[in-house]
């Protein structure tokens, strides 16, 4: 196996990427991230990559486009190359939902508070129509009596500073002015149904909402259907990718998981 990081690709990297990898995002967070809409394919030659990784991206891709996206992942991998996928774990959300619901119904106040959060995990990112969603409001409350539960689910949400190498690329002043003016005009026409539909449509096509959710059964089946072999569930720290933890993509330097709500799965190109 060739371990040259340049054969390693991070798709939809957001602000979490290794500058030595090939990183793509529709909204690049720094100069080491190539701007690209992944629903148009992966702009790399066939059989050129040893590792393709995406974290919390697959659930943002529309159901109708997911198979062609994964076929692209298969195409760019070399035979024997590894695809690593992280997604929110639908099974865990559902198990917690039932556990917290039963507790809440028995009058357990703590379970009732956790229930409120797990409902947001299940639905908010699917139905939201604006950034200041129900989840955003919840996370921005002055104090949360179940803060530890929320942290155990989504990691350190109060300290979301991007890593040092991820100097966010800001659009030009003119672009920002045009965007703000367009948004203000559309917002002022909120009583006019087509304008409201336009605003909601733009937001929902921005890559922010969850288009589908996956569990260990459906994700493994999807990968096999595409032509990957041997789908194996992993943890944040475990991987068939050599020196995985050294890249700090799923685990922090202290070994903790960045996104504890994740399901991790790897599969191989035959
Ligand atoms: C939830 S964030 C995850 C970021 C990062 N991978 C992580 O785990 O922290 C989803 C990322 O996917 C990117 N994204 C969504 N749709 C995309 C598309 N069609 N093409 C490229 N990137 C996309 C978003 O811009 C965003 O950075």
XYZ file of C-alpha atoms and ligand atoms in Angstrom:
297
model
C 0.000 0.000 0.000
C 1.344 3.441 -0.945
C 0.995 5.765 2.067
C 1.577 9.062 0.224
C -1.071 11.368 1.771
C -1.627 12.949 -1.648
C -3.442 9.786 -2.651
C -5.765 10.348 0.272
C -8.933 12.326 -0.415
C -11.327 14.062 2.005
C -14.700 14.923 0.415
C -16.864 17.656 1.991
C -14.098 18.291 4.522
C -15.577 21.462 6.057
C -13.002 22.853 8.497
C -11.604 19.429 9.445
C -8.896 18.406 7.024
C -5.244 17.446 6.710
C -3.421 19.931 4.453
C -1.421 17.027 2.936
C -4.562 15.318 1.658
C -6.613 16.289 -1.397
C -9.548 18.132 0.174
C -12.805 19.165 -1.493
C -15.772 21.203 -0.312
C -18.509 23.204 -1.992
C -17.638 25.988 0.492
C -13.844 25.808 0.871
C -12.634 26.617 4.386
C -9.072 27.420 3.350
C -6.568 27.504 0.495
C -5.813 23.774 0.891
C -9.450 22.932 0.085
C -10.501 22.724 -3.568
C -13.933 24.264 -4.253
C -16.149 21.675 -5.902
C -19.771 20.494 -5.930
C -19.449 16.754 -5.376
C -22.828 15.997 -6.932
C -21.022 16.765 -10.231
C -18.574 13.916 -9.643
C -15.060 13.813 -8.223
C -12.548 15.643 -10.449
C -9.796 12.991 -10.118
C -8.621 10.248 -12.510
C -9.982 6.715 -12.149
C -7.947 4.426 -9.900
C -5.806 7.282 -8.560
C -6.561 7.173 -4.812
C -5.644 4.881 -1.968
C -8.151 6.353 0.497
C -11.438 8.209 0.045
C -12.963 9.601 3.233
C -16.087 11.578 3.927
C -17.520 12.516 7.305
C -21.090 13.714 7.793
C -21.499 14.327 4.065
C -23.456 11.319 2.760
C -26.602 12.256 4.703
C -26.548 15.692 2.983
C -26.657 14.178 -0.494
C -30.089 13.758 -2.028
C -31.312 10.178 -2.086
C -31.509 10.241 -5.900
C -27.842 11.289 -6.132
C -26.291 9.095 -3.450
C -25.555 6.103 -5.661
C -23.798 8.134 -8.345
C -21.749 9.878 -5.617
C -20.642 6.523 -4.160
C -19.925 5.177 -7.663
C -17.569 8.117 -8.083
C -15.849 7.155 -4.803
C -15.422 3.623 -6.189
C -14.145 4.907 -9.542
C -11.348 7.084 -8.138
C -10.077 4.372 -5.752
C -7.346 1.936 -6.763
C -8.132 -1.769 -6.380
C -7.536 -2.525 -2.686
C -8.177 1.142 -1.784
C -10.332 2.011 1.224
C -13.506 4.086 1.464
C -14.174 5.382 5.001
C -17.594 6.883 5.719
C -18.855 8.616 8.861
C -22.549 9.468 9.184
C -24.889 10.168 12.115
C -25.924 6.753 13.442
C -29.681 6.441 12.910
C -29.857 3.220 14.946
C -28.306 4.878 18.008
C -30.607 7.906 17.656
C -33.655 5.615 17.503
C -32.545 3.520 20.482
C -31.947 6.677 22.532
C -35.265 8.136 21.391
C -37.131 5.062 22.694
C -35.114 4.953 25.926
C -35.699 8.647 26.659
C -39.356 8.477 25.644
C -39.971 5.601 28.066
C -38.168 7.514 30.830
C -40.135 10.698 30.120
C -43.424 8.785 30.182
C -42.495 7.422 33.626
C -41.996 11.007 34.860
C -38.185 11.055 34.785
C -37.406 14.768 34.266
C -33.840 14.117 33.191
C -35.016 11.689 30.506
C -37.587 14.270 29.375
C -34.826 16.854 28.851
C -32.692 14.379 26.904
C -35.774 13.392 24.897
C -36.134 16.994 23.752
C -32.567 16.920 22.404
C -32.828 13.539 20.698
C -35.991 14.686 18.899
C -33.947 17.603 17.526
C -31.208 15.227 16.366
C -33.786 13.120 14.583
C -35.835 15.858 12.941
C -34.401 19.356 13.091
C -31.741 18.923 10.441
C -34.212 17.207 8.132
C -36.950 19.844 8.308
C -35.093 23.103 9.003
C -35.613 26.018 6.647
C -33.138 28.508 8.109
C -29.841 28.582 9.998
C -31.464 29.684 13.239
C -33.240 26.382 13.595
C -34.730 24.753 16.686
C -31.391 23.001 17.269
C -29.466 26.270 17.003
C -31.797 27.890 19.552
C -31.412 24.910 21.904
C -27.605 24.942 21.685
C -27.485 28.701 22.259
C -29.471 28.682 25.484
C -27.528 30.310 28.322
C -27.422 27.077 30.271
C -28.374 23.504 29.526
C -29.266 21.239 32.419
C -28.361 18.205 30.261
C -25.224 19.724 28.726
C -23.163 16.582 29.383
C -25.689 14.429 27.492
C -25.571 16.791 24.508
C -21.744 16.806 24.633
C -21.679 13.014 24.740
C -23.780 13.067 21.575
C -22.187 15.779 19.437
C -18.863 16.648 21.077
C -17.673 20.049 22.203
C -20.413 22.323 20.802
C -19.536 25.416 22.872
C -16.009 25.551 21.490
C -16.440 25.209 17.751
C -13.290 27.079 16.747
C -11.965 25.830 13.440
C -8.478 24.288 13.482
C -5.565 26.705 13.055
C -4.938 25.794 9.391
C -8.554 26.478 8.437
C -8.523 30.224 7.849
C -12.000 30.645 6.456
C -12.089 32.053 2.926
C -14.515 34.997 2.984
C -16.358 35.995 -0.175
C -15.440 39.445 -1.547
C -17.159 42.564 -0.108
C -19.150 43.017 -3.337
C -20.378 39.413 -3.242
C -21.354 39.750 0.425
C -23.214 43.018 -0.267
C -25.062 41.501 -3.230
C -25.931 38.381 -1.252
C -27.172 40.391 1.759
C -29.252 42.726 -0.429
C -30.801 39.802 -2.339
C -31.614 38.078 0.973
C -33.159 41.268 2.416
C -35.342 41.746 -0.658
C -36.521 38.125 -0.563
C -37.106 38.317 3.234
C -39.146 41.531 2.879
C -41.424 39.645 0.454
C -42.141 36.839 2.947
C -45.902 37.386 2.467
C -45.471 36.509 -1.231
C -45.520 32.727 -1.576
C -43.115 32.384 -4.553
C -40.536 34.560 -2.726
C -40.895 32.410 0.417
C -40.545 29.254 -1.696
C -37.386 30.691 -3.267
C -35.833 31.454 0.123
C -36.680 28.025 1.544
C -35.558 26.301 -1.670
C -32.188 28.086 -1.685
C -31.617 27.148 1.932
C -32.637 23.534 1.481
C -30.351 23.198 -1.557
C -27.384 24.704 0.309
C -26.103 21.306 1.538
C -27.186 22.083 5.118
C -30.148 19.733 5.558
C -30.108 15.981 6.033
C -31.560 14.251 2.974
C -31.449 10.712 4.387
C -30.181 8.814 7.431
C -28.198 5.570 7.658
C -27.634 2.691 10.070
C -25.092 -0.158 9.975
C -27.458 -2.363 7.952
C -28.524 0.137 5.275
C -25.048 1.644 4.852
C -23.368 -1.764 4.443
C -26.040 -2.812 1.933
C -25.667 0.427 -0.028
C -21.884 -0.016 -0.245
C -22.242 -3.636 -1.396
C -24.847 -2.583 -4.012
C -22.366 -0.056 -5.445
C -19.652 -2.720 -5.768
C -17.565 -2.210 -2.633
C -16.394 -5.307 -0.760
C -16.287 -6.251 2.888
C -18.050 -3.324 4.624
C -16.820 -3.250 8.218
C -18.012 -1.082 11.080
C -15.197 0.856 12.766
C -14.836 3.232 15.708
C -13.574 6.813 15.541
C -10.082 5.534 16.349
C -10.025 2.202 14.494
C -9.341 1.865 10.789
C -7.720 -0.188 8.070
C -6.050 3.071 6.965
C -2.460 3.020 8.272
C -1.761 5.541 11.072
C -5.390 6.663 10.991
C -5.329 8.444 14.364
C -2.342 10.585 13.296
C -4.549 12.504 10.826
C -6.930 13.692 13.580
C -9.947 13.573 11.315
C -12.243 11.548 13.586
C -10.276 11.806 16.833
C -8.694 14.770 18.623
C -5.043 14.627 19.767
C -6.323 13.535 23.237
C -7.980 10.509 21.585
C -11.561 11.724 22.065
C -14.019 11.471 19.193
C -14.957 14.712 17.401
C -18.409 13.436 16.475
C -19.507 10.819 19.009
C -22.911 10.440 17.328
C -21.230 8.840 14.295
C -21.443 5.478 12.635
C -18.080 4.687 11.017
C -17.815 2.182 8.196
C -15.071 1.181 5.798
C -15.217 -0.872 2.628
C -12.685 -1.886 -0.008
C -12.567 -1.544 -3.762
C -12.148 -5.147 -5.021
C -21.738 18.498 8.254
S -20.430 19.191 7.332
C -19.135 18.030 7.698
C -17.779 18.629 7.576
C -16.609 17.701 7.920
N -16.504 16.608 6.988
C -16.727 17.208 9.327
O -16.982 16.010 9.528
O -16.576 18.016 10.248
C -20.863 18.797 5.675
C -19.874 19.374 4.681
O -20.206 18.891 3.380
C -20.114 19.965 2.470
N -20.997 19.656 1.322
C -22.333 19.457 1.363
N -22.793 19.223 0.111
C -21.700 19.261 -0.710
C -21.516 19.105 -2.116
N -22.542 18.863 -2.926
N -20.281 19.211 -2.624
C -19.219 19.464 -1.804
N -19.331 19.628 -0.472
C -20.551 19.537 0.072
C -20.567 21.182 3.252
O -20.116 22.396 2.679
C -19.938 20.889 4.616
O -18.638 21.419 4.732
